[in-house]
Amino acid sequence: MNVIKDWAYKNLKGDPVIWFIVFLLSMLSILVVYSSTGSLAYKMMEGDTEYYLFKHSALVMLSLLAMWVAHKIDYRYYAKLSRLALWLSLPLLLFTWQFGTNINEASRWITIPLINQAFQPSDLAKLALVITLASMLSKRQKSIDDFQKAIIPILVWIGLICALIAMTNVSTAILLFGTCMLMLFIGRVPMKYLAILMIIGVIAGGLALTFGQRTGTAVSRVQSFFDEDETPFQAKQAYIAIATGGLTGKGPGQSDQRNYLPHPYSDFVFAIVLEEYGLIGGITVLFLYLALLYRGMKAAAESHRAYGGLLSAGLSFALVMQAMVNMGVAVGLGPITGLPLPLISMGGTSQLFTGLALGIILSVSRGEIDDIGSPLANNFKAKERIKEAA
């Protein structure tokens, strides 16, 4: 036991509570995904019911590895990398809109050659935009009232990325836009400029609904949500799962609705959590996400740099807001979306980018890298001193 503690102390830096929450949710993810994919694996993989278990477990381990690598790097380095990733995401989003791979009646993916793995460019764009926005806001704090120099570049990036994402994924674009609004508010952007951003968002959203691929689906889901006489099939099955789960649930692997509920391993995985682990399990998961938000905001508050604070706050909001939307949809508090539950839903590259985001939050929570003798830290410090002297 002492050996494990010593290894964790040396290798797992940053907020230990965040590490604990991520490990708990990751283990729950493996259990729930294995339970909810049993029937699918039996049909699709000729009786190999462990296929998705091993695949998902490997992706969970990969996301944890990405999280570990990301937290070892000083968070200040991500600012330059994010701008490159943001420029790269523009042609990828355009390509996805026109030529993306259609999965579950949505063209949101690009299939990576050789490994034959689906990649969702919006995941890259979301992470890059939040990091870039944190960098831009922190550099413009002294001139935040200058609309032309400080605000316009920020508004252009937000409007462009959110509009391109909305062409194929309206719910993700709306959630990202909301995250950006919160970051601008935290970054002391005047309210009049936030109002301008809202107008830009409405215009961009209207264009996306006009030319986008999922306009009809988005409109029909909103109409179904407000129509008391029409409950979508997915929602009905989710309600049955929740109702039969009761207070303590049916137990791990004992779900019945996994055989009827569409996508019980991704969009509606929280319904399976409630069915198997009951209201107690559902509240525990909710508490873990709220604790994750609190610890992310704590890291933001304790950061000595505006960039670090905005970065941790933005990434924490993005992850937890998505979790809240997913859970809200499962229990009938919002229209159906295609948003997965971070850290729990089965996914591909989305899990990898979730791990990267959490690793960056941990990098902020550990502070600037100041290990004596570290070439990376010393090189960065030397550049910082040169800038200050200039």
XYZ file of C-alpha atoms in Angstrom:
390
model
C 0.000 0.000 0.000
C 2.843 2.382 0.844
C 4.433 1.654 -2.539
C 1.218 2.703 -4.311
C 1.006 5.880 -2.209
C 4.617 6.762 -2.971
C 4.103 6.177 -6.693
C 0.920 8.272 -6.722
C 2.642 11.079 -4.792
C 5.511 11.186 -7.289
C 3.513 10.763 -10.507
C 0.006 12.138 -9.905
C 0.410 15.846 -9.324
C -2.317 18.451 -9.041
C -5.627 18.231 -7.204
C -5.979 14.712 -5.689
C -9.773 15.109 -5.478
C -9.988 15.517 -9.263
C -7.899 12.377 -9.737
C -10.191 10.473 -7.351
C -13.373 11.668 -9.097
C -12.029 10.751 -12.535
C -11.006 7.254 -11.401
C -14.426 6.641 -9.830
C -16.336 7.781 -12.919
C -14.000 5.800 -15.200
C -14.603 2.579 -13.272
C -18.354 3.219 -13.327
C -18.111 3.826 -17.063
C -16.558 0.418 -17.678
C -19.278 -1.308 -15.637
C -22.198 0.539 -17.209
C -20.933 0.330 -20.790
C -20.269 -3.402 -20.414
C -23.815 -3.882 -19.150
C -25.469 -1.719 -21.825
C -23.545 -3.166 -24.797
C -24.032 -6.865 -24.067
C -26.956 -7.318 -26.455
C -25.350 -5.123 -29.108
C -22.122 -7.087 -28.971
C -23.981 -10.394 -29.178
C -25.750 -9.282 -32.373
C -22.940 -7.363 -34.057
C -19.899 -9.396 -32.989
C -21.353 -12.898 -33.378
C -21.717 -13.670 -29.683
C -18.547 -11.948 -28.465
C -20.199 -10.069 -25.589
C -16.822 -8.870 -24.252
C -15.840 -7.051 -27.467
C -17.067 -3.619 -26.419
C -15.852 -4.181 -22.867
C -12.250 -4.572 -24.006
C -12.530 -1.809 -26.594
C -14.047 0.674 -24.164
C -11.627 -0.282 -21.378
C -8.724 0.373 -23.746
C -10.165 3.799 -24.615
C -10.620 4.608 -20.913
C -7.001 3.695 -20.247
C -5.923 5.797 -23.237
C -7.873 8.805 -21.940
C -6.283 8.410 -18.502
C -2.868 8.261 -20.163
C -3.663 11.428 -22.125
C -4.773 13.052 -18.877
C -1.522 12.064 -17.155
C 0.649 13.339 -20.013
C -1.302 16.611 -20.256
C -1.006 17.304 -16.522
C 2.794 16.892 -16.652
C 3.097 19.819 -19.103
C 3.046 23.422 -17.898
C -0.378 24.752 -18.872
C 1.152 27.935 -20.350
C 2.424 25.931 -23.322
C -1.093 25.067 -24.430
C -1.820 28.637 -25.559
C 0.408 28.396 -28.655
C -0.653 24.844 -29.429
C -4.330 25.776 -29.241
C -4.031 28.485 -31.905
C -2.534 25.936 -34.314
C -5.273 23.438 -33.416
C -7.910 26.116 -33.968
C -6.686 26.846 -37.498
C -6.490 23.103 -38.187
C -10.060 22.568 -36.991
C -11.518 25.017 -39.546
C -10.908 22.877 -42.669
C -11.746 19.728 -40.700
C -15.147 21.133 -39.689
C -15.845 22.218 -43.265
C -14.839 18.789 -44.586
C -17.030 17.068 -42.004
C -19.996 19.226 -42.972
C -19.714 18.277 -46.633
C -18.096 14.823 -46.653
C -18.285 13.493 -43.091
C -18.994 9.871 -42.228
C -22.661 9.306 -41.404
C -23.191 7.505 -38.092
C -26.627 7.270 -36.479
C -28.055 9.643 -39.119
C -25.511 12.363 -38.296
C -22.429 13.362 -40.305
C -20.198 14.523 -37.468
C -17.222 12.242 -37.962
C -14.197 11.760 -40.156
C -12.866 8.230 -40.464
C -9.114 8.136 -39.860
C -7.385 5.957 -42.491
C -5.358 2.879 -41.508
C -6.770 2.629 -37.954
C -10.385 2.981 -39.190
C -11.324 5.065 -36.151
C -14.029 7.752 -36.265
C -12.783 11.206 -35.281
C -15.105 14.081 -34.371
C -13.450 17.425 -35.327
C -15.829 19.335 -33.052
C -14.024 17.800 -30.048
C -10.746 19.310 -31.238
C -12.413 22.640 -32.056
C -14.099 22.877 -28.626
C -10.887 22.274 -26.702
C -8.867 24.603 -28.939
C -11.437 27.414 -28.719
C -11.668 27.326 -24.910
C -7.864 27.389 -24.542
C -7.446 30.134 -27.154
C -10.231 32.193 -25.606
C -8.580 31.949 -22.161
C -5.279 33.110 -23.679
C -6.830 36.000 -25.614
C -8.820 37.243 -22.632
C -5.851 37.091 -20.260
C -3.653 39.096 -22.652
C -6.353 41.749 -23.153
C -7.289 42.399 -19.531
C -5.738 45.879 -19.551
C -7.503 46.818 -22.791
C -10.707 44.824 -22.361
C -12.811 47.923 -23.155
C -11.188 48.346 -26.573
C -13.831 46.852 -28.852
C -11.803 46.873 -32.054
C -8.523 45.437 -30.763
C -9.647 43.294 -27.852
C -13.191 42.152 -28.514
C -13.623 41.772 -32.284
C -10.985 38.987 -32.701
C -12.614 37.077 -29.849
C -16.105 37.439 -31.276
C -14.952 36.362 -34.744
C -13.430 33.126 -33.453
C -16.442 32.282 -31.299
C -18.949 32.988 -34.069
C -16.958 31.114 -36.720
C -16.272 27.941 -34.723
C -19.756 27.708 -33.191
C -21.401 28.265 -36.590
C -19.329 25.540 -38.271
C -20.045 23.074 -35.475
C -23.757 23.914 -35.645
C -23.823 22.800 -39.288
C -23.668 19.200 -38.095
C -24.273 19.353 -34.325
C -26.582 22.079 -33.013
C -26.568 20.976 -29.358
C -22.765 20.954 -29.142
C -22.585 24.410 -30.734
C -25.130 25.841 -28.270
C -23.284 24.357 -25.305
C -19.927 25.680 -26.541
C -21.451 29.122 -27.128
C -22.766 29.134 -23.552
C -19.324 28.190 -22.227
C -17.751 31.049 -24.185
C -20.304 33.486 -22.767
C -19.423 32.409 -19.229
C -15.711 32.799 -19.938
C -16.235 36.298 -21.330
C -18.260 37.219 -18.241
C -15.516 35.906 -15.935
C -12.948 37.698 -18.108
C -14.607 41.064 -17.304
C -15.894 41.725 -20.823
C -18.455 44.590 -20.621
C -22.103 43.584 -20.770
C -22.732 45.607 -23.925
C -20.206 43.464 -25.774
C -21.795 40.298 -24.395
C -25.081 41.538 -25.855
C -23.357 41.935 -29.238
C -22.093 38.364 -28.952
C -25.638 37.193 -28.277
C -26.790 38.886 -31.478
C -23.934 37.258 -33.401
C -24.916 33.921 -31.873
C -28.529 34.286 -32.966
C -27.463 35.203 -36.513
C -24.937 32.361 -36.707
C -27.500 29.952 -35.284
C -30.071 31.028 -37.856
C -27.613 30.477 -40.697
C -26.650 27.091 -39.299
C -30.296 26.033 -39.083
C -30.817 27.241 -42.655
C -27.861 25.437 -44.220
C -27.103 22.758 -41.649
C -27.697 19.029 -41.932
C -29.670 18.504 -38.720
C -32.159 21.360 -38.914
C -35.237 19.154 -39.241
C -34.091 16.843 -36.448
C -33.340 19.716 -34.070
C -36.689 21.409 -34.693
C -38.669 18.172 -34.343
C -36.956 17.315 -31.041
C -37.773 20.721 -29.573
C -41.389 20.441 -30.749
C -41.688 16.939 -29.284
C -40.362 18.152 -25.946
C -43.027 20.836 -25.639
C -45.821 18.638 -27.017
C -47.422 16.934 -24.013
C -49.216 14.422 -26.245
C -46.085 13.250 -28.048
C -43.253 11.609 -26.109
C -40.324 10.324 -28.200
C -39.602 6.601 -28.060
C -36.158 7.176 -26.503
C -37.646 9.292 -23.721
C -40.333 6.699 -22.943
C -37.784 3.926 -22.580
C -35.554 6.148 -20.437
C -38.481 6.950 -18.114
C -39.228 3.235 -17.746
C -35.593 2.556 -16.844
C -35.596 5.320 -14.229
C -38.952 4.315 -12.743
C -38.045 0.642 -12.403
C -34.660 1.445 -10.875
C -36.221 2.792 -7.719
C -34.098 3.941 -4.808
C -31.316 1.349 -4.851
C -31.518 0.011 -8.430
C -31.632 -3.472 -9.874
C -27.918 -4.051 -9.468
C -24.918 -3.954 -11.845
C -25.621 -5.730 -15.130
C -29.327 -6.227 -14.358
C -30.801 -3.589 -16.687
C -33.808 -4.575 -18.794
C -34.183 -1.359 -20.795
C -30.722 -1.733 -22.341
C -32.444 -4.083 -24.791
C -34.992 -1.444 -25.852
C -33.446 1.969 -25.241
C -31.617 3.401 -28.291
C -27.944 4.148 -27.555
C -28.021 3.112 -23.874
C -24.207 3.229 -23.852
C -23.882 6.883 -24.960
C -26.759 9.393 -25.184
C -28.903 7.664 -22.527
C -26.262 6.011 -20.393
C -27.474 7.946 -17.322
C -30.846 6.186 -17.580
C -28.992 2.856 -17.299
C -27.075 4.212 -14.291
C -30.377 5.068 -12.593
C -31.904 1.705 -13.478
C -28.991 -0.368 -12.183
C -27.792 1.807 -9.290
C -31.035 3.596 -8.427
C -31.649 7.118 -7.241
C -28.750 6.802 -4.803
C -26.352 6.000 -7.637
C -27.719 8.809 -9.802
C -27.367 11.396 -7.027
C -23.831 10.165 -6.349
C -22.885 10.676 -10.003
C -24.462 14.147 -9.953
C -22.521 15.001 -6.795
C -19.246 13.835 -8.384
C -19.741 16.150 -11.373
C -20.591 19.076 -9.093
C -17.497 18.293 -7.015
C -15.451 18.235 -10.220
C -16.781 21.700 -11.109
C -16.002 22.978 -7.615
C -12.429 21.686 -7.690
C -11.907 23.097 -11.178
C -13.145 26.499 -10.011
C -10.964 26.198 -6.907
C -7.949 25.678 -9.159
C -9.029 28.735 -11.136
C -9.351 30.855 -7.996
C -5.939 29.787 -6.701
C -4.121 30.326 -10.002
C -1.625 33.198 -9.928
C -2.267 34.035 -13.575
C -5.429 35.187 -15.308
C -4.771 32.691 -18.103
C -4.667 29.744 -15.721
C -7.842 30.815 -13.952
C -9.789 31.352 -17.174
C -8.469 28.085 -18.621
C -9.476 25.946 -15.641
C -12.862 27.673 -15.336
C -13.650 27.328 -19.046
C -12.729 23.651 -19.288
C -14.535 22.809 -16.031
C -17.698 24.576 -17.184
C -17.571 22.873 -20.589
C -17.289 19.361 -19.129
C -19.803 19.723 -16.308
C -22.379 21.666 -18.360
C -22.337 18.858 -20.925
C -22.823 16.325 -18.135
C -25.765 18.304 -16.739
C -27.412 18.503 -20.166
C -26.995 14.758 -20.748
C -28.449 13.873 -17.346
C -31.234 16.433 -17.762
C -32.266 14.897 -21.088
C -32.347 11.404 -19.567
C -34.773 12.481 -16.836
C -36.941 14.589 -19.144
C -35.757 18.107 -18.300
C -34.787 18.976 -21.876
C -35.186 17.938 -25.517
C -33.201 14.973 -26.778
C -29.637 15.746 -27.864
C -26.721 13.694 -29.088
C -24.402 14.784 -26.292
C -22.562 11.956 -24.473
C -21.979 11.912 -20.716
C -18.300 12.846 -20.180
C -16.175 10.117 -18.569
C -19.054 7.606 -18.595
C -20.510 7.266 -22.109
C -18.812 4.974 -24.594
C -16.963 6.991 -27.192
C -13.837 7.244 -29.278
C -11.832 10.401 -29.654
C -14.291 12.264 -27.389
C -12.867 10.328 -24.440
C -9.345 11.247 -25.486
C -10.169 14.969 -25.587
C -11.981 14.705 -22.244
C -8.808 13.248 -20.777
C -6.741 16.063 -22.283
C -9.101 18.700 -20.866
C -8.927 17.184 -17.388
C -5.149 16.934 -17.641
C -4.931 20.647 -18.429
C -7.147 21.452 -15.414
C -4.797 19.379 -13.264
C -1.827 21.225 -14.763
C -3.418 24.497 -13.635
C -4.127 23.075 -10.177
C -0.489 22.076 -9.693
C 0.689 25.581 -10.624
C 3.587 26.592 -12.828
C 6.195 23.878 -13.218
C 9.123 24.884 -11.064
C 11.042 21.640 -10.601
C 14.722 22.449 -10.128
C 16.749 21.098 -12.998
C 13.800 20.672 -15.342
C 14.939 21.781 -18.837
C 11.344 22.519 -19.839
C 10.729 24.710 -16.815
C 14.099 26.458 -16.953
C 13.719 27.222 -20.660
C 10.275 28.687 -20.102
C 11.441 30.729 -17.116
C 14.333 32.140 -19.140
C 11.944 33.287 -21.859
C 9.659 34.841 -19.233
C 12.565 36.820 -17.738
C 13.563 38.087 -21.173
C 10.027 39.283 -21.830
C 9.834 41.006 -18.426
C 13.206 42.700 -18.972
C 12.107 43.927 -22.407
